[in-house]
């Protein structure tokens, strides 16, 4: 495993901040450093919520600094407006989009709408080595929350031109 680090954007439901911190700790335990450019509620200093335009501009800049967007997929992630906006922006910027199911998630965790359109591989919480491989450009098959292989969301016909 490479000891080098990467810039990532960890897209998540705000109430899953503890899982973001745990994911960063797990990267560190593996000797892998990541610089997360997502909104970290542990670092909030102001109580006033900025406008949507300010949030969009902030997200656009933060995602541009990241090499990949990691979407933490929990039971309520698919309901969050800003998770979908982050995934859409990452796709617009050509970033790698990876889904990781949160620990203890049920098999029926729903993928965010924009992840279904633009997302790449999904992996289980215990597949951190695979997540690092995906960030480093290796192809890994999709997984369910349990780590078992997941069938593709869409059947894509391949045609030779």
Tab-separated table of C-alpha atoms in Angstrom:
chain	number	residue	atom	x	y	z
A	1	UNK	CA	0.000	0.000	0.000
A	2	UNK	CA	1.161	3.427	-0.845
A	3	UNK	CA	2.033	5.728	2.083
A	4	UNK	CA	1.255	8.828	0.088
A	5	UNK	CA	-1.853	10.829	0.702
A	6	UNK	CA	-4.632	12.198	-1.406
A	7	UNK	CA	-6.986	15.108	-1.415
A	8	UNK	CA	-10.562	13.891	-1.162
A	9	UNK	CA	-13.984	15.359	-0.617
A	10	UNK	CA	-16.106	13.224	1.729
A	11	UNK	CA	-19.746	13.886	0.877
A	12	UNK	CA	-22.049	12.950	3.751
A	13	UNK	CA	-25.208	13.642	5.728
A	14	UNK	CA	-24.336	16.183	8.444
A	15	UNK	CA	-25.474	13.868	11.230
A	16	UNK	CA	-22.894	11.327	10.013
A	17	UNK	CA	-19.956	13.598	10.947
A	18	UNK	CA	-18.805	11.003	13.486
A	19	UNK	CA	-18.483	8.482	10.637
A	20	UNK	CA	-16.404	10.970	8.606
A	21	UNK	CA	-14.050	11.322	11.557
A	22	UNK	CA	-13.899	7.526	11.938
A	23	UNK	CA	-13.175	7.071	8.223
A	24	UNK	CA	-10.297	9.562	8.472
A	25	UNK	CA	-8.979	7.702	11.539
A	26	UNK	CA	-9.154	4.405	9.653
A	27	UNK	CA	-7.163	5.893	6.770
A	28	UNK	CA	-4.538	7.029	9.302
A	29	UNK	CA	-4.460	3.580	10.957
A	30	UNK	CA	-3.577	2.136	7.535
A	31	UNK	CA	-0.764	4.676	7.213
A	32	UNK	CA	-2.625	6.553	4.518
A	33	UNK	CA	-3.270	10.249	4.853
A	34	UNK	CA	-6.192	12.090	3.307
A	35	UNK	CA	-6.979	15.760	3.299
A	36	UNK	CA	-10.747	16.094	3.400
A	37	UNK	CA	-12.104	19.244	1.751
A	38	UNK	CA	-15.744	18.697	2.651
A	39	UNK	CA	-17.685	20.727	5.184
A	40	UNK	CA	-16.575	19.586	8.625
A	41	UNK	CA	-19.056	20.511	11.335
A	42	UNK	CA	-16.361	20.054	13.978
A	43	UNK	CA	-14.739	23.200	12.566
A	44	UNK	CA	-17.792	25.472	12.349
A	45	UNK	CA	-17.089	28.877	13.816
A	46	UNK	CA	-20.178	30.852	12.797
A	47	UNK	CA	-23.759	30.189	13.732
A	48	UNK	CA	-25.280	31.993	10.727
A	49	UNK	CA	-26.056	29.736	7.771
A	50	UNK	CA	-24.697	31.096	4.461
A	51	UNK	CA	-26.917	31.455	1.374
A	52	UNK	CA	-27.274	28.609	-1.123
A	53	UNK	CA	-25.189	30.569	-3.673
A	54	UNK	CA	-22.337	30.903	-1.169
A	55	UNK	CA	-22.557	27.199	-0.299
A	56	UNK	CA	-22.488	26.234	-4.019
A	57	UNK	CA	-19.441	28.434	-4.654
A	58	UNK	CA	-17.698	26.975	-1.597
A	59	UNK	CA	-18.481	23.393	-2.667
A	60	UNK	CA	-17.305	24.058	-6.251
A	61	UNK	CA	-13.952	25.300	-4.933
A	62	UNK	CA	-13.538	22.541	-2.349
A	63	UNK	CA	-14.372	19.785	-4.845
A	64	UNK	CA	-11.927	21.272	-7.376
A	65	UNK	CA	-9.079	20.666	-4.890
A	66	UNK	CA	-10.031	17.012	-4.382
A	67	UNK	CA	-8.959	14.144	-6.614
A	68	UNK	CA	-11.981	12.044	-5.672
A	69	UNK	CA	-15.364	12.407	-4.012
A	70	UNK	CA	-16.144	9.733	-1.425
A	71	UNK	CA	-19.862	9.508	-0.672
A	72	UNK	CA	-20.656	8.059	2.773
A	73	UNK	CA	-23.903	6.173	2.203
A	74	UNK	CA	-26.040	5.900	5.319
A	75	UNK	CA	-29.758	5.326	5.834
A	76	UNK	CA	-30.668	9.026	5.255
A	77	UNK	CA	-27.933	10.116	2.832
A	78	UNK	CA	-30.179	9.799	-0.216
A	79	UNK	CA	-32.541	12.441	1.232
A	80	UNK	CA	-29.915	15.194	1.454
A	81	UNK	CA	-29.983	17.997	-1.115
A	82	UNK	CA	-26.342	18.967	-0.712
A	83	UNK	CA	-25.060	15.391	-1.088
A	84	UNK	CA	-26.737	15.271	-4.503
A	85	UNK	CA	-25.350	18.719	-5.379
A	86	UNK	CA	-21.831	17.637	-4.377
A	87	UNK	CA	-22.024	14.489	-6.504
A	88	UNK	CA	-23.332	16.487	-9.485
A	89	UNK	CA	-20.525	19.033	-9.102
A	90	UNK	CA	-17.886	16.292	-8.806
A	91	UNK	CA	-19.212	14.734	-12.008
A	92	UNK	CA	-19.172	18.139	-13.749
A	93	UNK	CA	-15.501	18.514	-12.767
A	94	UNK	CA	-14.636	14.987	-13.902
A	95	UNK	CA	-13.781	13.693	-10.421
A	96	UNK	CA	-13.796	10.035	-9.423
A	97	UNK	CA	-16.974	9.319	-7.402
A	98	UNK	CA	-16.852	6.408	-4.944
A	99	UNK	CA	-19.557	5.230	-2.534
A	100	UNK	CA	-18.830	3.623	0.832
A	101	UNK	CA	-21.651	2.307	2.996
A	102	UNK	CA	-21.502	3.393	6.629
A	103	UNK	CA	-20.842	0.786	9.306
A	104	UNK	CA	-23.885	-1.220	10.389
A	105	UNK	CA	-25.911	-0.145	7.405
A	106	UNK	CA	-28.761	-2.369	6.292
A	107	UNK	CA	-28.786	-4.030	2.904
A	108	UNK	CA	-31.546	-1.670	1.794
A	109	UNK	CA	-29.578	1.611	2.088
A	110	UNK	CA	-30.650	3.695	-0.863
A	111	UNK	CA	-28.083	5.361	-3.105
A	112	UNK	CA	-28.451	9.141	-3.562
A	113	UNK	CA	-30.239	10.081	-6.813
A	114	UNK	CA	-27.155	11.714	-8.360
A	115	UNK	CA	-24.929	8.808	-7.309
A	116	UNK	CA	-27.149	6.485	-9.347
A	117	UNK	CA	-26.510	8.753	-12.375
A	118	UNK	CA	-22.831	9.573	-11.957
A	119	UNK	CA	-21.358	7.360	-9.237
A	120	UNK	CA	-18.673	4.733	-9.627
A	121	UNK	CA	-17.911	1.785	-7.388
A	122	UNK	CA	-19.704	1.201	-4.093
A	123	UNK	CA	-18.019	-0.719	-1.305
A	124	UNK	CA	-18.780	-1.880	2.228
A	125	UNK	CA	-17.468	-0.095	5.337
A	126	UNK	CA	-14.873	-2.791	6.019
A	127	UNK	CA	-13.340	-2.528	2.525
A	128	UNK	CA	-10.946	0.328	3.266
A	129	UNK	CA	-8.094	-1.316	1.327
A	130	UNK	CA	-10.364	-1.429	-1.723
A	131	UNK	CA	-11.260	2.236	-1.221
A	132	UNK	CA	-7.565	3.130	-1.240
A	133	UNK	CA	-7.074	1.004	-4.376
A	134	UNK	CA	-9.975	2.767	-6.109
A	135	UNK	CA	-8.585	6.195	-5.165
A	136	UNK	CA	-5.259	5.061	-6.637
A	137	UNK	CA	-6.899	4.071	-9.911
A	138	UNK	CA	-7.452	0.320	-9.574
A	139	UNK	CA	-10.770	-1.096	-10.736
A	140	UNK	CA	-12.786	-2.831	-8.021
A	141	UNK	CA	-16.207	-4.471	-8.488
A	142	UNK	CA	-19.227	-2.877	-6.811
A	143	UNK	CA	-20.290	-4.171	-3.403
A	144	UNK	CA	-23.398	-4.195	-1.231
A	145	UNK	CA	-23.141	-2.853	2.343
A	146	UNK	CA	-22.122	-6.353	3.481
A	147	UNK	CA	-19.172	-6.426	1.087
A	148	UNK	CA	-20.819	-8.985	-1.217
A	149	UNK	CA	-20.739	-8.244	-4.971
A	150	UNK	CA	-23.542	-5.956	-6.175
A	151	UNK	CA	-25.197	-6.292	-9.553
A	152	UNK	CA	-24.979	-3.216	-11.815
A	153	UNK	CA	-27.712	-0.582	-11.506
A	154	UNK	CA	-28.100	-0.438	-15.271
A	155	UNK	CA	-27.351	-2.910	-18.043
A	156	UNK	CA	-25.048	-1.163	-20.499
A	157	UNK	CA	-24.775	-2.528	-24.004
A	158	UNK	CA	-21.240	-2.375	-25.399
A	159	UNK	CA	-20.969	-1.817	-29.121
A	160	UNK	CA	-17.835	-1.879	-31.254
A	161	UNK	CA	-17.798	0.994	-33.727
